[in-house]
XYZ file of C-alpha atoms in Angstrom:
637
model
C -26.275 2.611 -27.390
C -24.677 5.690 -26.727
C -21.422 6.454 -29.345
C -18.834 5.932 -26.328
C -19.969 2.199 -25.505
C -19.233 0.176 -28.497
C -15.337 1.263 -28.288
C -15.743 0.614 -24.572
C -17.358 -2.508 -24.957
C -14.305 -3.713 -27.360
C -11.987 -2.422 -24.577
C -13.232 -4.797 -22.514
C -13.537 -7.580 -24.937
C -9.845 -7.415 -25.489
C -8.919 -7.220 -21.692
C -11.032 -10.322 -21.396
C -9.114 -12.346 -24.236
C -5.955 -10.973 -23.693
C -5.640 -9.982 -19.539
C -1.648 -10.912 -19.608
C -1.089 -8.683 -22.453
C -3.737 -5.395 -21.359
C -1.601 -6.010 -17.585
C 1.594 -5.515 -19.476
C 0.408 -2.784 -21.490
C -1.374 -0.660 -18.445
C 2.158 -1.129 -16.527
C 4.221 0.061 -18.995
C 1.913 2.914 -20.277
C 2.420 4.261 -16.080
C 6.114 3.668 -16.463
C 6.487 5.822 -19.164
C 4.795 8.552 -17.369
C 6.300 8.103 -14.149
C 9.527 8.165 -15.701
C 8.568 11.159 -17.965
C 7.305 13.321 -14.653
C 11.138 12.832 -13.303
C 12.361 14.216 -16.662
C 10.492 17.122 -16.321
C 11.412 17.635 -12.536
C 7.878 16.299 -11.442
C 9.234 13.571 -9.073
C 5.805 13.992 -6.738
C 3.761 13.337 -9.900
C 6.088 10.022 -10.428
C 5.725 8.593 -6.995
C 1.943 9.038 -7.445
C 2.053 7.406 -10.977
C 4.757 4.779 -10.590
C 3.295 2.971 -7.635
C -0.204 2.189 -9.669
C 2.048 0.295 -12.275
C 3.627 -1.768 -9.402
C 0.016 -2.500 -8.635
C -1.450 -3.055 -11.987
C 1.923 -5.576 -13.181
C 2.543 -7.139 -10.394
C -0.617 -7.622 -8.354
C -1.179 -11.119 -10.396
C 2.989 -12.625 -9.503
C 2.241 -11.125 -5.609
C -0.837 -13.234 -5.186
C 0.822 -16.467 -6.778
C 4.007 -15.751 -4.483
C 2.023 -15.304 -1.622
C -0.343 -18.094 -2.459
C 2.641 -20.762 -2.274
C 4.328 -19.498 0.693
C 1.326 -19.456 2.636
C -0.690 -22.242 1.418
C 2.359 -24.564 0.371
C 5.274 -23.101 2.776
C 7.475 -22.643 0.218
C 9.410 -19.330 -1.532
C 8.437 -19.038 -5.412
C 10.197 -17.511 -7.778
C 7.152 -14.927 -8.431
C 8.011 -13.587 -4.585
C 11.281 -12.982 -5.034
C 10.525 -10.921 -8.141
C 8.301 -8.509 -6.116
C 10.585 -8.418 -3.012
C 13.315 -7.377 -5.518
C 11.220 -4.492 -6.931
C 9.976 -2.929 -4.070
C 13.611 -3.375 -2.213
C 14.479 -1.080 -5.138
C 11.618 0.997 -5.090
C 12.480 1.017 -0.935
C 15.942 2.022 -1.453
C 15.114 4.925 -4.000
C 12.781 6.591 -1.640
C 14.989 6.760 1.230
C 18.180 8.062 -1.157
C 15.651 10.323 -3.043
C 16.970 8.421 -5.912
C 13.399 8.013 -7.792
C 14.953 6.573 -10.739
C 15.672 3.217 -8.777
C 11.855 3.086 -8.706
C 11.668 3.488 -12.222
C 13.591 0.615 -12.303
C 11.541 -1.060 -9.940
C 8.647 -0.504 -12.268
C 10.867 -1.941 -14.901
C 11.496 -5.247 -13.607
C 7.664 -5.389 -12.997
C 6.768 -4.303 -16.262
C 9.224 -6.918 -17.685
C 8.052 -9.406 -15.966
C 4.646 -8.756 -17.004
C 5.517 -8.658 -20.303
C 7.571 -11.991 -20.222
C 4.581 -13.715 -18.571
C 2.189 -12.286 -21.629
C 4.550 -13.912 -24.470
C 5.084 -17.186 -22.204
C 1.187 -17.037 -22.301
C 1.367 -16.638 -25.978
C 3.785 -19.242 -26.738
C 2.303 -22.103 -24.247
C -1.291 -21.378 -26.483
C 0.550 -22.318 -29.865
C 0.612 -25.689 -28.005
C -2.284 -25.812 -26.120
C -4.245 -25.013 -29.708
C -3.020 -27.626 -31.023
C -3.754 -30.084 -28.678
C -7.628 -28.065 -27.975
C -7.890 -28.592 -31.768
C -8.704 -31.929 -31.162
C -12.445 -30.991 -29.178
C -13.440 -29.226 -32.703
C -13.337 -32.313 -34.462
C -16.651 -33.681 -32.136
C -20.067 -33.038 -33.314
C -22.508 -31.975 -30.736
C -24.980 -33.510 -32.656
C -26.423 -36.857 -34.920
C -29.056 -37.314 -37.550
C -30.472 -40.610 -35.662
C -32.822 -42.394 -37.881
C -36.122 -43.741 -37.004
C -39.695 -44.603 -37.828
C -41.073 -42.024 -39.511
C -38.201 -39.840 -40.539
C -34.907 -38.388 -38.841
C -34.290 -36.242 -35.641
C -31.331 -34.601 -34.221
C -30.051 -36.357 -30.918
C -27.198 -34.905 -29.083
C -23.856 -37.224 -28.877
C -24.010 -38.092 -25.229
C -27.880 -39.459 -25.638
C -26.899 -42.251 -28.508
C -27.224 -45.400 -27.577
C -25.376 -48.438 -28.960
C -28.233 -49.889 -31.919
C -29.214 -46.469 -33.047
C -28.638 -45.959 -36.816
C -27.289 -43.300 -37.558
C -27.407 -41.266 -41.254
C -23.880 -39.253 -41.990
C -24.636 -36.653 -45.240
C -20.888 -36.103 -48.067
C -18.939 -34.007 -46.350
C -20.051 -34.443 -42.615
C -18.088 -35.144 -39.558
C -18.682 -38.614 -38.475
C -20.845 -38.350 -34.572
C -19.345 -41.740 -33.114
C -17.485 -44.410 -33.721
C -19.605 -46.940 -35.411
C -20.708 -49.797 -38.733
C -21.444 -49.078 -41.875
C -24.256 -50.879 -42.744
C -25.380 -49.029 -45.905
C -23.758 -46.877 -48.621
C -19.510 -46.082 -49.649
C -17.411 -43.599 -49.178
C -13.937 -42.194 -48.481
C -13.035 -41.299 -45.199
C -10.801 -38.453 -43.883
C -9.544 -39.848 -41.213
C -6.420 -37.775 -40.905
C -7.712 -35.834 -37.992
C -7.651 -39.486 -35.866
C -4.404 -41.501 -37.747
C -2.443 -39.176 -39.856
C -3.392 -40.461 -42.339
C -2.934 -38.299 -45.802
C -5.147 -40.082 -48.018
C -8.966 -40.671 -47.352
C -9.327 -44.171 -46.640
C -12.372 -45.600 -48.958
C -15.141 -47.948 -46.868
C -18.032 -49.705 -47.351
C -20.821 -52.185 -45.574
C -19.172 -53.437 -42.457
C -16.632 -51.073 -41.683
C -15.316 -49.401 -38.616
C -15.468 -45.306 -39.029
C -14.460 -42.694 -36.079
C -16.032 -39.856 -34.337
C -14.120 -36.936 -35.865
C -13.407 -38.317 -39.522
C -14.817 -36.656 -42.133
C -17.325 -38.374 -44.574
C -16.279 -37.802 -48.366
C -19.055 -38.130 -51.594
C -21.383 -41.047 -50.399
C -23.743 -41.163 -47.464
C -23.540 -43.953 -44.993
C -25.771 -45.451 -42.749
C -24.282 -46.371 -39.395
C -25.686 -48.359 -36.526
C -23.875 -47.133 -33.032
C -22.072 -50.302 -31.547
C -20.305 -48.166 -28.921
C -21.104 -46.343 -26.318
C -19.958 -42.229 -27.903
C -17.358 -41.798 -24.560
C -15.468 -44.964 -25.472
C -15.041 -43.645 -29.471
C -11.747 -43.419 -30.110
C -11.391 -39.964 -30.524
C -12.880 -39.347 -26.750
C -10.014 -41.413 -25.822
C -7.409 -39.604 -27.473
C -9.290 -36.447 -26.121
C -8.939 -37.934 -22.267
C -5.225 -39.173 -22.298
C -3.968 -35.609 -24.340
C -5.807 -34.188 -21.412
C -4.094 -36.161 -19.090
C -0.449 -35.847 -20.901
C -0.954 -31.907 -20.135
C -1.121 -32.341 -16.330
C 0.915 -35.154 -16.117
C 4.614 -34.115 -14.665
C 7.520 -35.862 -16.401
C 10.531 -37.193 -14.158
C 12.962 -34.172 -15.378
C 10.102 -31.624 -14.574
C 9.377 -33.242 -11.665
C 13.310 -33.169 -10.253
C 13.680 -29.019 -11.957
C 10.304 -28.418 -9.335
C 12.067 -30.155 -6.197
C 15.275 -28.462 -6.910
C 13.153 -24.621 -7.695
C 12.234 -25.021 -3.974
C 15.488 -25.479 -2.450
C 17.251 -23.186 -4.323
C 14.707 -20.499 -4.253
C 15.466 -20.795 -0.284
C 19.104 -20.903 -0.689
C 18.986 -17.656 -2.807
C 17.130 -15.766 -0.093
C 19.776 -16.790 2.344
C 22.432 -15.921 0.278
C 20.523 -12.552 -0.742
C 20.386 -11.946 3.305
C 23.651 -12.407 3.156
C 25.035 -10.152 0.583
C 22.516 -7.266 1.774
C 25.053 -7.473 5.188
C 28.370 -8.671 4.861
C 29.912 -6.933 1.761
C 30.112 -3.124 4.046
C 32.064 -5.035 6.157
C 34.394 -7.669 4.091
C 34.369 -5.735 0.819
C 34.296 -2.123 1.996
C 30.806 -1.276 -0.337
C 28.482 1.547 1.306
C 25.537 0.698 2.466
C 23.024 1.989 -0.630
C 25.282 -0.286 -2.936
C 25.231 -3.542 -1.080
C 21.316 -3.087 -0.740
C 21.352 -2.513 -4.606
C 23.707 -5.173 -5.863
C 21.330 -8.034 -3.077
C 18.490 -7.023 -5.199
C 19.638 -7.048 -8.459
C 21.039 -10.352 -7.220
C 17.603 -12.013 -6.301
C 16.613 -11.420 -9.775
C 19.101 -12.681 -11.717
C 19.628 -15.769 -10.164
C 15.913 -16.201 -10.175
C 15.592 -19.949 -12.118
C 12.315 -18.488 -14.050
C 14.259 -19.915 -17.473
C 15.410 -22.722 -15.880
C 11.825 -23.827 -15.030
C 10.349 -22.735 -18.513
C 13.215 -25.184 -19.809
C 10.950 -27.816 -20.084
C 7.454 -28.363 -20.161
C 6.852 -26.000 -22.903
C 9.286 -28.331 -25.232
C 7.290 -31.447 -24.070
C 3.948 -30.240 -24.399
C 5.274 -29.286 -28.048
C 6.443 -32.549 -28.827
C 3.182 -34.253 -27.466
C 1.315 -31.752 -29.688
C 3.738 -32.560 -32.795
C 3.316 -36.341 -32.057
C -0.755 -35.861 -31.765
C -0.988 -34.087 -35.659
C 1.464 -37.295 -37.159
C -1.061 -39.824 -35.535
C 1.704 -40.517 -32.406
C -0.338 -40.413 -29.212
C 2.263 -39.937 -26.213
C 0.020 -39.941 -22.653
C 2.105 -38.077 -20.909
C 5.675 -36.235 -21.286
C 7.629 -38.511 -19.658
C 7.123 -40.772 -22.019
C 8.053 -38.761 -24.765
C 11.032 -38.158 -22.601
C 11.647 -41.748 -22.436
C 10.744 -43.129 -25.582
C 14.360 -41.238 -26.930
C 16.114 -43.255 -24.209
C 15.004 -46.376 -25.973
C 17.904 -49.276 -26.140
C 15.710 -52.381 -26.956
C 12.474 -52.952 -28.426
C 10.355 -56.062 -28.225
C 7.557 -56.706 -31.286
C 4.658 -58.998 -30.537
C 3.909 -60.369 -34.395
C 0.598 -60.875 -34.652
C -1.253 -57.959 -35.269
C 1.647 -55.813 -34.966
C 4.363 -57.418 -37.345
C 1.860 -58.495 -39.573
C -1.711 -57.595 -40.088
C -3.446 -59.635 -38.013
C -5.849 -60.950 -40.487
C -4.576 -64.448 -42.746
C -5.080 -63.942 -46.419
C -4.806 -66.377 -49.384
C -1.293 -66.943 -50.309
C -1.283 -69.521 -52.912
C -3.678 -72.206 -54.472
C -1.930 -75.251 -55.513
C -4.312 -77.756 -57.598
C -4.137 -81.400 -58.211
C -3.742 -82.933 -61.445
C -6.575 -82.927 -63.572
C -8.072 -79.731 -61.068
C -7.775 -75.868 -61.527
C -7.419 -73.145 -59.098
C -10.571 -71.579 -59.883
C -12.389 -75.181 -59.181
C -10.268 -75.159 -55.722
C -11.101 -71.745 -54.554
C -14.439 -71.960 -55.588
C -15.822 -75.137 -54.356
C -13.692 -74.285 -50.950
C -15.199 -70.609 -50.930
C -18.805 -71.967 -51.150
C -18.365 -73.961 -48.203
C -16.616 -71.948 -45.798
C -19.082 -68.870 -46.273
C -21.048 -70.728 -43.742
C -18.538 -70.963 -41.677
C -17.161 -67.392 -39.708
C -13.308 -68.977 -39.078
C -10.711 -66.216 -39.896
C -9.632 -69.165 -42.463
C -12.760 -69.269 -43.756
C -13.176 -65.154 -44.115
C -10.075 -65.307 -46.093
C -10.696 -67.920 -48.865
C -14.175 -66.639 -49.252
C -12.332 -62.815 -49.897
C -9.936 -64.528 -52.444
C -12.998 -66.240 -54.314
C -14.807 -62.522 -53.969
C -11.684 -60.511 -55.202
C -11.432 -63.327 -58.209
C -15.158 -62.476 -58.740
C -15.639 -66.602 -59.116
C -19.392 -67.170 -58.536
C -20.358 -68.835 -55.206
C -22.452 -72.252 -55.598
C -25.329 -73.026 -52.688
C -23.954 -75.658 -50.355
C -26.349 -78.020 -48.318
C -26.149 -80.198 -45.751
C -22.902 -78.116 -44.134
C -21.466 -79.480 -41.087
C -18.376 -78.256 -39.248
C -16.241 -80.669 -37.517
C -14.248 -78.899 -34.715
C -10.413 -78.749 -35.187
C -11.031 -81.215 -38.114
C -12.652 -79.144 -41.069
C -15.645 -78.561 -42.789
C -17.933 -80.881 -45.484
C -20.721 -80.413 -47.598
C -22.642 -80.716 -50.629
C -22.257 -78.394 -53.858
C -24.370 -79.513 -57.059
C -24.829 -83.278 -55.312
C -20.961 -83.525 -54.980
C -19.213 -83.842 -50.950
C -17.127 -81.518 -50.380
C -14.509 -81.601 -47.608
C -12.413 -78.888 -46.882
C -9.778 -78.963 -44.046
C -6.422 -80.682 -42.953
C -5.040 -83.640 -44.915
C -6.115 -86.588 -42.903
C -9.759 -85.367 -42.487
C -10.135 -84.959 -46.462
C -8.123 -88.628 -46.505
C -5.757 -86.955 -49.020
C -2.887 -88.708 -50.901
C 0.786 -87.853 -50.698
C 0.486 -86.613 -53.817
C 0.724 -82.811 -53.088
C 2.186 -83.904 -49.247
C 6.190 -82.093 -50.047
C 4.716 -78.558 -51.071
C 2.578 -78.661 -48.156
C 5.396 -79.431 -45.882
C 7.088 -76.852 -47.609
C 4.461 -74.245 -47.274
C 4.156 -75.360 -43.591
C 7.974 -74.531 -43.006
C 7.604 -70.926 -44.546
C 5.061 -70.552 -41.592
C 1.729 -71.173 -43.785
C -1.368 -72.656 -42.964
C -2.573 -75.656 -45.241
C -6.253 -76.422 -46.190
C -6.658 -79.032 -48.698
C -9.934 -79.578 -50.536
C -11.529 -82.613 -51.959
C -14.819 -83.985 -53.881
C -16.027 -87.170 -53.861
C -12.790 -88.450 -52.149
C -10.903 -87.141 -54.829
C -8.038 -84.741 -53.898
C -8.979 -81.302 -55.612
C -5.661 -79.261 -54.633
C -4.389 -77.384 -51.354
C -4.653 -74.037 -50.179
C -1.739 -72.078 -48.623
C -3.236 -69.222 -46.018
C -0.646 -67.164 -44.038
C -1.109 -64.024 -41.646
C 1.010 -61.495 -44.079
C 3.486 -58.867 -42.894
C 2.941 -55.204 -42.901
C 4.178 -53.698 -46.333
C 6.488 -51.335 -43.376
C 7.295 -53.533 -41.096
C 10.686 -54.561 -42.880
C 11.635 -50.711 -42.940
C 10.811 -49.749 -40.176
C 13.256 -52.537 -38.486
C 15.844 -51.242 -40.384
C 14.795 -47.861 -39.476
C 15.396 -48.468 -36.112
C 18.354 -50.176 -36.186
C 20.081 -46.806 -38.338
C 18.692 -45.117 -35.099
C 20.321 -46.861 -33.073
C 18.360 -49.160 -31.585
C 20.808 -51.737 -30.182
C 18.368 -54.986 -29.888
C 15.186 -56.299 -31.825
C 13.482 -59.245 -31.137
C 10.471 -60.834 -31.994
C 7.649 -62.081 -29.086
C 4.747 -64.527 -30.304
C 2.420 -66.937 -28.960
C 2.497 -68.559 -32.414
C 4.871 -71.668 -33.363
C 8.477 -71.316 -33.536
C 8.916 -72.516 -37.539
C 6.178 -69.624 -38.532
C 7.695 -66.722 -35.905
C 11.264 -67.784 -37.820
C 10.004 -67.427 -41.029
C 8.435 -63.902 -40.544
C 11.555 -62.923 -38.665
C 14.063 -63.913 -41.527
C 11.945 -61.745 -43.821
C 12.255 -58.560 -41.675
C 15.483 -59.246 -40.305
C 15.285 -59.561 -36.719
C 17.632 -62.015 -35.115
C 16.069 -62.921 -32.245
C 12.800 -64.836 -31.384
C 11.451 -66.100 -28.666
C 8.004 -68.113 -29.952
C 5.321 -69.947 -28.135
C 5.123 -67.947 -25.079
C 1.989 -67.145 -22.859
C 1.313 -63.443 -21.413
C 3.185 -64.244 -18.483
C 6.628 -65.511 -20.477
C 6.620 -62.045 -22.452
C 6.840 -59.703 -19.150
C 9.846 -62.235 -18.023
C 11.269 -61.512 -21.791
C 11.302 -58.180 -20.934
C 12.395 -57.922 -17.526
C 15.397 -60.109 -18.758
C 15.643 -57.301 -21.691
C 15.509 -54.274 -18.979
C 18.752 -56.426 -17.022
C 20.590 -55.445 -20.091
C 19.356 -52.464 -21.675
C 17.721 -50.468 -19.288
C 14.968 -48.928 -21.381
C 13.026 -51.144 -23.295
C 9.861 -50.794 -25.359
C 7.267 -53.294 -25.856
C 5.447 -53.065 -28.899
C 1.842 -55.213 -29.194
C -2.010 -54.316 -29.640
C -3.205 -57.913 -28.249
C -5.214 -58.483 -24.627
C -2.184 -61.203 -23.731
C 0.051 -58.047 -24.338
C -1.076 -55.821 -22.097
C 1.385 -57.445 -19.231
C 3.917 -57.069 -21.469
C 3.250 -53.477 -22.514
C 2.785 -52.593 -18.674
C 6.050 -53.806 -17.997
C 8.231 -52.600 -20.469
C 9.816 -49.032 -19.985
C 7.707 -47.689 -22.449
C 4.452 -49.748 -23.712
C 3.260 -48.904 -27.833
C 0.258 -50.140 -28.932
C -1.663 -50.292 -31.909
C -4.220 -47.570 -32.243
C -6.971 -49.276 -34.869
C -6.057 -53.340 -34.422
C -5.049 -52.588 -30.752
C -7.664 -53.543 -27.797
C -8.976 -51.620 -25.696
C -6.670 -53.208 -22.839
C -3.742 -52.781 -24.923
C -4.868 -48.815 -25.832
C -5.549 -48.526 -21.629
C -2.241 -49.811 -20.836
C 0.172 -48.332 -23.421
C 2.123 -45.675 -22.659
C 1.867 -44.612 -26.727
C -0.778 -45.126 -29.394
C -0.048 -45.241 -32.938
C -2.999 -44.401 -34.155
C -2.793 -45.150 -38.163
C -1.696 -48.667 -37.016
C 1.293 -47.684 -39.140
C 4.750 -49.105 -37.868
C 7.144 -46.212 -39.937
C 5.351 -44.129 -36.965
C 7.497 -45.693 -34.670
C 10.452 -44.501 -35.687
C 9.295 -41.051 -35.908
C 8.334 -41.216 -32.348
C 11.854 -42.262 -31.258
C 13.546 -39.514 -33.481
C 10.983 -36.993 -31.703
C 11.728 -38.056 -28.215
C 15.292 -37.702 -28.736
C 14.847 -34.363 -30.336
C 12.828 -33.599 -27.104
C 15.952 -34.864 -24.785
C 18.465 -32.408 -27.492
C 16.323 -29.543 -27.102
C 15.467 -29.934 -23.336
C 19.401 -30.016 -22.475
C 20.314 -27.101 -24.677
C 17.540 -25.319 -23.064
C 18.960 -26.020 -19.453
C 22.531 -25.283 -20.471
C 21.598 -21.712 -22.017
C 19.136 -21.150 -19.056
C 22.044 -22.357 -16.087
C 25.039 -20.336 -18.114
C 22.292 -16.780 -18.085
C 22.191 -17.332 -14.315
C 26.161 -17.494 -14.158
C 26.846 -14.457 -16.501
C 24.827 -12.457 -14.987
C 25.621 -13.661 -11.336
C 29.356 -12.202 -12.681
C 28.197 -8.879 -14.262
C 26.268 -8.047 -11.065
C 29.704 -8.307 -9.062
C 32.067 -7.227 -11.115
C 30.194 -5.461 -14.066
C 28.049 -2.897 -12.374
C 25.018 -3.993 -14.293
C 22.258 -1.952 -13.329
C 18.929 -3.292 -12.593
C 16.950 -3.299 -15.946
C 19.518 -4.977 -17.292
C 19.752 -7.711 -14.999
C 15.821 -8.032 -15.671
C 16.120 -7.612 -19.186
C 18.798 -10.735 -18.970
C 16.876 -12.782 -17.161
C 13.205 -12.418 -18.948
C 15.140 -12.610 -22.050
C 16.624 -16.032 -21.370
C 13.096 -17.432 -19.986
C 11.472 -16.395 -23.265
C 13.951 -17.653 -25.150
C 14.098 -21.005 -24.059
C 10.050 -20.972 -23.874
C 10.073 -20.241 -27.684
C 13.329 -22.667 -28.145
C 10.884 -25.366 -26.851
C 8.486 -24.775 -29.269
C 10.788 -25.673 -32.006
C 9.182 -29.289 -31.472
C 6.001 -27.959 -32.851
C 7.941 -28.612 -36.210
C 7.972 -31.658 -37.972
């Protein structure tokens, strides 16, 4: 290697990682120059030098310009930058006035420049959201017969154990079937504390495995994980156009048109109306196309949105798409399914109430040795409470399950029956708590031996320690209507609403009543959200204006059709997602009011200021990089 080629070699590296910026730097290197040679009197040696940094700057914005209005028919804002520059450039040749292609260079240089910190900016972002493919492992240890081998992620197959080492990043979503640990699964659900697991947990592709190893068997297929997911829709989100993008795009087209026209216009009349020579008019008509140029107006934006989707993504927020991070700050009315998403979804032990001459312990037990052979949520519960209690579980024989009925068996030679009150042939001697325990939305078991009432056991789906919080959370936002949407029974829906203060419930309802709930909402508010993680609300969630689901309870119809995943399952997110989207709509308007009131000053300066043409460049690249860097203001939390 000679001693020339390694600096060489970096030279290259850098123009490679950093084109925009080398372009930039190039063009205003030959600027320099060329405006150097005039100040020494060289003006041959400047138009020689001055035209390679119109070349070198511009070359990438001519292409793009010339790109659209070929392949798409339409004028882009890039074009009218180049037309402007070599007008100027034109003009200063045929006056002999080189310095008017100096400051054609300078608009080219500026806009260079302004495209390299845009660049810059938009890759805060897109790190952010790319940050997300690190946290995949190419690899797993997959163990099998004879030892352990190294399979890549896309070749796993659902049944393949897998063995995760402290301190690894979990492959794939998958079981534990062997070992503890706590998981970091901030990366996934924003979490801040590892969550601790053990044999028949759920872990994530992209957590991060704490002290213990584990043993996992595969039970999806690696593209389905969640993190894949999360991966696809933030993909998605980045492509995706939202409405007010959509409407600033449509309107760049028609006004880039109705600037050339009016830049044809004042590059004639004014000699005639206003009495300017010729050189002037020309002048003023390009200085003109540039500053009324809607290159801020444009960056007004997407670069906020993509911030705020980015923002949302590192809290545990998934939003698929701008718009509806656009939308979700419009948000009048929000509908909560309950199970699942008011509550947790999974019925615990509430209370034990025994019979005289009974304890709780003899209840819980003799019910908990039963119903281990039986895999009823009901059943899961009280054989959890008996666990947590650390009672010890007797052998039952002879078990038989009788459907919507209950469950009997023997423990130690004694029948046990375990289930609703006329099944066990109970006596009203515990019947008014029961019917009290009913009311407050519980289910009752009761338990007897020998025909003997033993005591009752009250079993309820509990709320989510947030979910009272968050409802009043939202209602100091602003939220103007709450109300509760269940398939359950009307007493238990009123119960859990009275405890988290929403007003309104509508209870009992199928799939197909909860999109006409909403609709009915949407009459009245406009923009409603649905919140659910259940396959019957999926309609529901399609329907409203913007659909939230679940991220860990939610299914995978729910997580499909959602417009937003809360990944941590955590409700308080909510909130934080409608004060983000409504920072989004703050800082998307202020950008589009600074951007539209640049255009209008310096529409004025050019006509009755004199401003000369690096200024008018310098005022509008200025504006479009400020507002590109206002945008990213959402990056904060």
């Amino acid at each position: 290697m000679t001693p020339n080629s390694l600096p060489i070699s970096r030279l290259w590296r850098l123009a490679e990682e950093h084109p925009d910026a080398v372009t930039a730097a190039l063009c205003g290197i030959l600027v320099i120059l060329g405006s150097l040679a005039l100040q020494f009197g060289w003006p041959g040696v400047a138009v020689l030098i001055l035209p390679a940094a119109y070349v070198i700057g511009g070359y990438s914005s001519t292409r793009e310009g010339l790109t659209t209005l070929f392949q798409e028919r339409e004028l882009d804002v890039d074009l009218l930058m180049i037309v402007a520059a070599l007008g100027a450039a034109g003009l200063g040749l045929w006056r002999q006035e080189y310095h008017l292609i100096v400051d054609g260079a300078v608009l080219i240089l500026i806009f260079a420049i302004s495209g390299a910190l845009e660049g810059y900016a938009m890759q805060r972002t897109e790190r952010s959201i790319r940050s997300l493919m690190s946290l995949t492992a190419d690899t797993a240890r997959v163990v099998m017969y004879g030892g352990e081998r190294f399979v890549a992620i896309d070749k796993l197959e659902i049944g393949d154990y897998i063995l995760v080492k402290p301190g690894e990043i979990i492959p794939t979503d998958a079981i534990i079937i062997e070992g503890y640990s706590a998981i970091d699964q901030a990366s996934i659900t924003g979490e801040s504390m590892p969550v601790e697991k053990t044999s028949g947990d759920e872990v994530y592709a992209g957590t991060i495995n704490g002290v213990g190893a584990l043993k996992l068997e595969v039970h999806k297929t690696p593209e389905s994980s969640l993190i894949q997911r999360v991966i696809r829709l933030v993909q998605e989100a980045q492509t995706a156009a939202p409405p007010s993008q959509m409407f600033v795009e449509k309107f760049e087209r028609g006004y880039a048109k109705l600037i050339v026209g009016l830049g044809l216009l004042l590059a004639t009349l004014p000699p005639f109306v206003l009495g300017w020579n010729w050189e002037e008019t020309i002048y003023r008509a390009l200085i003109f196309l540039v500053v009324a140029s809607p290159c801020a107006l444009m960056a007004s934006i997407m670069p906020a949105l993509l911030s705020g989707i980015a923002n949302g993504a590192r809290q545990g927020i998934l939003f698929k798409s701008g718009a509806q991070l656009e939308m979700i700050g419009k948000v009048r009315a929000i509908a909560f399914d309950k199970t699942g998403t008011l509550t947790t979804g999974k019925p615990e032990v509430i209370q034990i109430v025994p019979a005289a001459g009974s304890t709780e312990a003899e209840v819980l037990q003799l019910a908990a040795a039963l119903e281990a052979h039986s895999e009823h949520a009901i059943a899961s519960s009280i054989v959890s409470a008996a666990q947590q209690q650390q009672l010890p579980l007797s052998t039952a024989t002879d078990v038989q399950a009788k459907i919507g009925q209950g469950i009997v068996g023997k423990v130690n030679y004694q029948i046990i029956a375990i289930g609703k009150a006329e099944f066990v042939e109970a006596t009203s001697e515990l019947t008014q708590i029961s019917q009290q325990l009913q009311a407050e939305g519980k289910t009752v078991v009761w338990v007897a031996k020998n025909d003997r009432l033993l005591g009752i056991i009250a079993v309820a789906d509990t709320i989510r320690p947030e979910a009272a919080a968050t409802v009043k959370r939202l209602q100091k936002l602003g939220v103007e209507h709450i109300i509760m949407l269940t398939g359950d029974n009307e007493q238990t829906a009123q119960h859990i609403a009275r405890q988290l203060g929403i007003k309104e419930v509508y209870a009992e309802l199928l799939p197909e009543d909860k999109v006409q709930a909403i609709k009915q909402l949407q009459t009245q508010y406009q923009t409603v959200a649905m919140v659910g993680d259940g396959i019957n609300d999926a309609p529901a969630l399609a329907q409203a204006s913007v659909g939230i689901a679940m991220g860990i309870s939610g299914s995978d119809v729910a997580l499909e059709t959602a417009d937003i995943v809360l990944m941590a399952d955590k409700l308080e997110q909510l909130a934080k997602a409608i004060s983000l989207g409504r920072r989004a709509q703050n800082v998307v308007k202020q950008n589009i009011v600074f951007a539209l009131s640049c255009i209008v000053l310096l529409l004025a300066a050019n006509f009755f200021g004199n401003i000369t043409m690096p200024f008018g460049v310098i005022g509008h690249e200025g504006s479009t990089v400020i507002v590109t860097l206002s945008g990213l203001r959402l990056l904060r939390n």
